[in-house]
Short mmCIF file of C-alpha atoms in Angstrom, two decimals:
data_model
loop_
_atom_site.label_atom_id
_atom_site.label_comp_id
_atom_site.label_asym_id
_atom_site.label_seq_id
_atom_site.Cartn_x
_atom_site.Cartn_y
_atom_site.Cartn_z
CA GLN A 1 12.88 -13.04 0.37
CA VAL A 2 9.11 -13.31 0.08
CA GLN A 3 7.50 -12.66 -3.28
CA LEU A 4 3.82 -12.03 -3.93
CA GLN A 5 2.08 -12.34 -7.27
CA GLU A 6 -1.50 -11.42 -8.03
CA SER A 7 -3.53 -13.38 -10.53
CA GLY A 8 -6.96 -12.51 -11.85
CA PRO A 9 -9.29 -12.21 -14.83
CA GLY A 10 -8.13 -8.90 -16.30
CA LEU A 11 -11.43 -8.09 -17.99
CA MET A 12 -14.85 -8.49 -16.39
CA LYS A 13 -18.46 -7.55 -17.01
CA PRO A 14 -20.60 -5.47 -14.63
CA SER A 15 -22.41 -7.40 -11.87
CA GLN A 16 -19.86 -10.25 -11.91
CA THR A 17 -17.78 -11.26 -8.89
CA LEU A 18 -14.10 -10.43 -9.05
CA SER A 19 -11.83 -13.18 -7.75
CA LEU A 20 -8.14 -12.47 -7.24
CA THR A 21 -5.48 -14.73 -5.80
CA CYS A 22 -2.15 -13.75 -4.31
CA ILE A 23 0.44 -16.50 -4.61
CA VAL A 24 3.11 -16.32 -1.93
CA SER A 25 6.61 -17.70 -2.47
CA GLY A 26 9.68 -17.50 -0.28
CA GLY A 27 7.50 -17.24 2.81
CA SER A 28 4.65 -19.06 4.51
CA THR A 29 1.06 -17.96 5.02
CA ARG A 30 1.05 -20.35 7.99
CA SER A 31 3.33 -18.03 9.93
CA SER A 32 1.73 -16.28 12.89
CA ALA A 33 4.11 -13.38 12.41
CA TYR A 34 2.45 -11.81 9.38
CA ASN A 35 -0.85 -10.46 8.11
CA TRP A 36 -1.98 -10.23 4.50
CA GLY A 37 -3.82 -7.47 2.69
CA TRP A 38 -5.39 -6.19 -0.51
CA PHE A 39 -5.22 -2.70 -1.97
CA ARG A 40 -6.17 -1.02 -5.22
CA GLN A 41 -5.31 2.08 -7.18
CA HIS A 42 -7.65 3.77 -9.61
CA PRO A 43 -6.02 5.54 -12.59
CA GLY A 44 -4.53 8.83 -11.46
CA LYS A 45 -5.61 8.30 -7.84
CA GLY A 46 -3.98 7.34 -4.57
CA LEU A 47 -3.84 3.85 -3.12
CA GLU A 48 -6.95 2.50 -1.42
CA TRP A 49 -7.04 -0.15 1.30
CA ILE A 50 -9.59 -2.91 0.65
CA GLY A 51 -9.06 -5.23 3.56
CA HIS A 52 -6.72 -7.64 5.27
CA ILE A 53 -6.61 -10.93 7.09
CA TYR A 54 -4.65 -11.92 10.15
CA TYR A 55 -2.90 -15.28 10.43
CA SER A 56 -5.68 -16.21 12.86
CA GLY A 57 -8.28 -15.75 10.13
CA SER A 58 -9.71 -12.51 11.50
CA THR A 59 -10.63 -10.11 8.73
CA TYR A 60 -10.90 -6.34 8.52
CA TYR A 61 -12.51 -4.49 5.63
CA SER A 62 -12.87 -0.97 4.35
CA PRO A 63 -16.33 0.27 5.37
CA SER A 64 -16.96 1.52 1.83
CA LEU A 65 -16.47 -2.00 0.42
CA GLU A 66 -17.35 -4.22 3.37
CA SER A 67 -20.73 -5.34 2.03
CA ARG A 68 -19.10 -6.72 -1.16
CA VAL A 69 -15.69 -7.98 -0.01
CA THR A 70 -14.35 -11.26 1.30
CA VAL A 71 -10.67 -11.94 2.01
CA SER A 72 -9.61 -15.48 2.77
CA LEU A 73 -6.40 -17.38 3.52
CA ASP A 74 -5.51 -20.81 2.08
CA THR A 75 -2.46 -22.01 3.95
CA SER A 76 -2.49 -25.37 2.13
CA LYS A 77 -1.80 -23.58 -1.15
CA ASN A 78 0.26 -20.78 0.44
CA GLN A 79 -1.99 -18.09 -0.99
CA PHE A 80 -4.74 -15.70 -0.05
CA SER A 81 -7.68 -14.38 -2.03
CA LEU A 82 -10.01 -11.46 -2.60
CA LYS A 83 -13.59 -11.67 -3.76
CA LEU A 84 -15.49 -8.52 -4.69
CA SER A 85 -19.09 -8.97 -5.71
CA SER A 86 -21.34 -6.94 -8.00
CA VAL A 87 -18.53 -5.09 -9.71
CA THR A 88 -19.10 -1.91 -11.69
CA ALA A 89 -16.86 0.28 -13.83
CA ALA A 90 -15.87 2.07 -10.60
CA ASP A 91 -14.05 -1.11 -9.53
CA SER A 92 -11.69 -0.89 -12.50
CA ALA A 93 -8.24 -0.44 -10.97
CA VAL A 94 -4.85 -2.01 -10.38
CA TYR A 95 -5.17 -4.45 -7.49
CA TYR A 96 -2.25 -5.23 -5.19
CA CYS A 97 -1.68 -7.84 -2.54
CA ALA A 98 0.75 -7.23 0.31
CA ARG A 99 2.20 -8.61 3.54
CA THR A 100 2.84 -6.78 6.78
CA HIS A 101 6.05 -6.45 8.66
CA ARG A 102 6.83 -9.27 11.05
CA GLY A 103 5.38 -8.75 14.51
CA GLY A 104 2.29 -7.71 16.38
CA GLY A 105 0.36 -4.54 16.85
CA LEU A 106 0.12 -1.85 14.22
CA LEU A 107 2.25 -2.79 11.22
CA PRO A 108 3.04 -1.36 7.79
CA PHE A 109 2.97 -3.51 4.64
CA ASP A 110 6.55 -4.18 3.60
CA SER A 111 6.17 -6.70 0.77
CA TRP A 112 3.91 -6.11 -2.22
CA GLY A 113 3.02 -7.72 -5.51
CA ARG A 114 3.43 -5.83 -8.78
CA GLY A 115 -0.32 -5.48 -9.15
CA THR A 116 -2.85 -6.74 -11.64
CA LEU A 117 -5.09 -4.55 -13.78
CA VAL A 118 -8.80 -5.27 -13.59
CA THR A 119 -11.11 -3.62 -16.09
CA VAL A 120 -14.88 -3.79 -15.75
CA SER A 121 -16.69 -3.12 -19.01
CA SER A 122 -19.80 -4.31 -20.77
CA ASP B 1 -12.01 8.25 7.99
CA ILE B 2 -8.68 9.99 8.48
CA GLN B 3 -7.82 12.19 5.51
CA MET B 4 -4.17 12.26 4.49
CA THR B 5 -3.13 15.34 2.51
CA GLN B 6 0.21 15.47 0.75
CA SER B 7 1.97 18.53 -0.59
CA PRO B 8 3.04 19.33 -3.14
CA SER B 9 1.16 17.18 -5.64
CA THR B 10 4.03 17.50 -8.11
CA LEU B 11 7.63 18.39 -7.42
CA SER B 12 10.24 19.18 -10.06
CA ALA B 13 13.86 18.71 -9.01
CA SER B 14 17.30 17.82 -10.28
CA VAL B 15 19.75 15.06 -9.46
CA GLY B 16 21.60 16.03 -6.29
CA ASP B 17 18.79 18.22 -4.93
CA ARG B 18 17.40 17.91 -1.43
CA VAL B 19 13.62 17.58 -1.46
CA THR B 20 10.94 17.41 1.20
CA ILE B 21 7.39 16.12 0.91
CA THR B 22 4.78 16.87 3.56
CA CYS B 23 1.88 14.72 4.71
CA ARG B 24 -0.84 16.01 7.03
CA ALA B 25 -3.40 13.85 8.82
CA SER B 26 -6.90 15.14 9.60
CA GLN B 27 -6.52 13.83 13.16
CA THR B 28 -3.67 12.54 15.24
CA ILE B 29 -2.14 9.23 14.18
CA ASP B 30 0.71 9.16 16.74
CA ILE B 31 3.70 7.86 14.73
CA TYR B 32 1.90 5.23 12.65
CA LEU B 33 2.84 6.73 9.32
CA ALA B 34 4.56 5.00 6.43
CA TRP B 35 6.03 6.30 3.18
CA TYR B 36 6.00 4.30 -0.05
CA GLN B 37 7.67 4.76 -3.41
CA LEU B 38 5.45 3.90 -6.37
CA LYS B 39 6.57 3.19 -9.93
CA PRO B 40 4.34 1.95 -12.79
CA GLY B 41 4.44 -1.80 -13.20
CA LYS B 42 6.49 -2.30 -10.04
CA ALA B 43 5.61 -3.36 -6.52
CA PRO B 44 5.16 -0.44 -4.12
CA LYS B 45 8.26 -0.06 -1.98
CA LEU B 46 8.14 0.67 1.74
CA LEU B 47 10.69 3.36 2.58
CA ILE B 48 9.84 4.59 6.07
CA TYR B 49 7.59 3.25 8.84
CA ARG B 50 6.68 4.51 12.29
CA ALA B 51 7.24 7.98 10.85
CA SER B 52 11.03 7.85 11.00
CA ALA B 53 12.24 4.24 10.90
CA LEU B 54 14.19 3.40 7.74
CA GLU B 55 13.10 0.15 6.15
CA SER B 56 15.87 -2.40 5.74
CA GLY B 57 17.72 -1.99 2.44
CA VAL B 58 16.50 1.55 1.79
CA PRO B 59 19.29 4.08 1.16
CA SER B 60 20.08 6.44 4.02
CA ARG B 61 19.39 9.49 1.84
CA PHE B 62 15.72 8.83 2.67
CA SER B 63 14.53 10.06 6.05
CA GLY B 64 11.22 10.70 7.74
CA SER B 65 10.09 12.80 10.66
CA GLY B 66 7.00 13.96 12.48
CA SER B 67 4.30 12.79 14.83
CA GLY B 68 0.67 13.51 15.53
CA THR B 69 -0.63 15.16 12.36
CA GLU B 70 2.42 16.53 10.52
CA PHE B 71 5.00 14.39 8.78
CA THR B 72 7.77 14.85 6.25
CA LEU B 73 9.78 12.67 3.90
CA THR B 74 13.16 14.06 2.91
CA ILE B 75 15.50 12.82 0.21
CA SER B 76 18.88 14.36 0.92
CA SER B 77 20.47 14.06 -2.52
CA LEU B 78 18.26 12.93 -5.37
CA GLN B 79 19.46 10.06 -7.50
CA PRO B 80 18.09 9.19 -10.97
CA ASP B 81 16.24 6.18 -9.57
CA ASP B 82 14.34 8.38 -7.09
CA PHE B 83 12.07 10.01 -9.68
CA ALA B 84 8.77 8.35 -8.85
CA THR B 85 5.54 8.93 -6.96
CA TYR B 86 5.62 8.98 -3.16
CA SER B 87 2.65 8.16 -0.97
CA CYS B 88 2.08 8.42 2.75
CA GLN B 89 -0.13 5.98 4.62
CA GLN B 90 -1.59 6.02 8.12
CA TYR B 91 -2.09 2.67 9.78
CA ASN B 92 -3.08 3.86 13.25
CA ILE B 93 -6.85 3.91 12.86
CA SER B 94 -9.03 1.80 10.61
CA PRO B 95 -9.67 2.28 7.77
CA ILE B 96 -6.06 2.52 6.63
CA THR B 97 -5.81 5.57 4.38
CA PHE B 98 -3.28 7.02 1.96
CA GLY B 99 -2.34 10.42 0.69
CA GLN B 100 -3.08 11.23 -2.94
CA GLY B 101 0.59 10.95 -3.86
CA THR B 102 3.40 13.31 -4.78
CA ARG B 103 4.90 12.94 -8.21
CA LEU B 104 8.63 13.72 -8.21
CA GLU B 105 9.76 14.62 -11.71
CA ILE B 106 13.01 15.61 -13.31
CA LYS B 107 13.39 19.38 -13.79
#
């Protein structure tokens, strides 16, 4: 069974670039059957989609974050990453990585990491 | 963006109760609706996808229904492990959006 684990800095200062990595085990990022995504949840709020990447390398981003976000796939390390530039306190949240169901077309995310808390504070 | 509105925001119930949570979309999303169970410090758990398909390994007391703009998640007989937050998600039209969550608490 696939497992995903987020890793990141925890605490950051405003204007820095957030870099998060999702390490995948029990499954391969080389597979053409899956897509990989990033989400976040602010305290007391609902989940928010950030973006995702297809096995082909095509990326899709939330319009509200698109100008600051990059999602990339590193199949050699079996992981994928999120970069969010120019962070502010509003980017403080729990960040999750996830994988879609196997298949094509419109798919839900069936495997998730436990999340990593990112706090932006001066 | 498609707005997803869940009701109620909080639901108090007892073990053995049957509960229903509603999710409304601001425009039609066909059947591309998923339900997740959220617990602090744990990975979100997919329960239902395509509005009514039960995810593998999820107990049959969970069921989903609906299409278009109105959807429901029903838990037929609450178990202690079911007290959590439940969130709907539409994945029909980008950007993917979620409901604000329904917190299911013990009465």
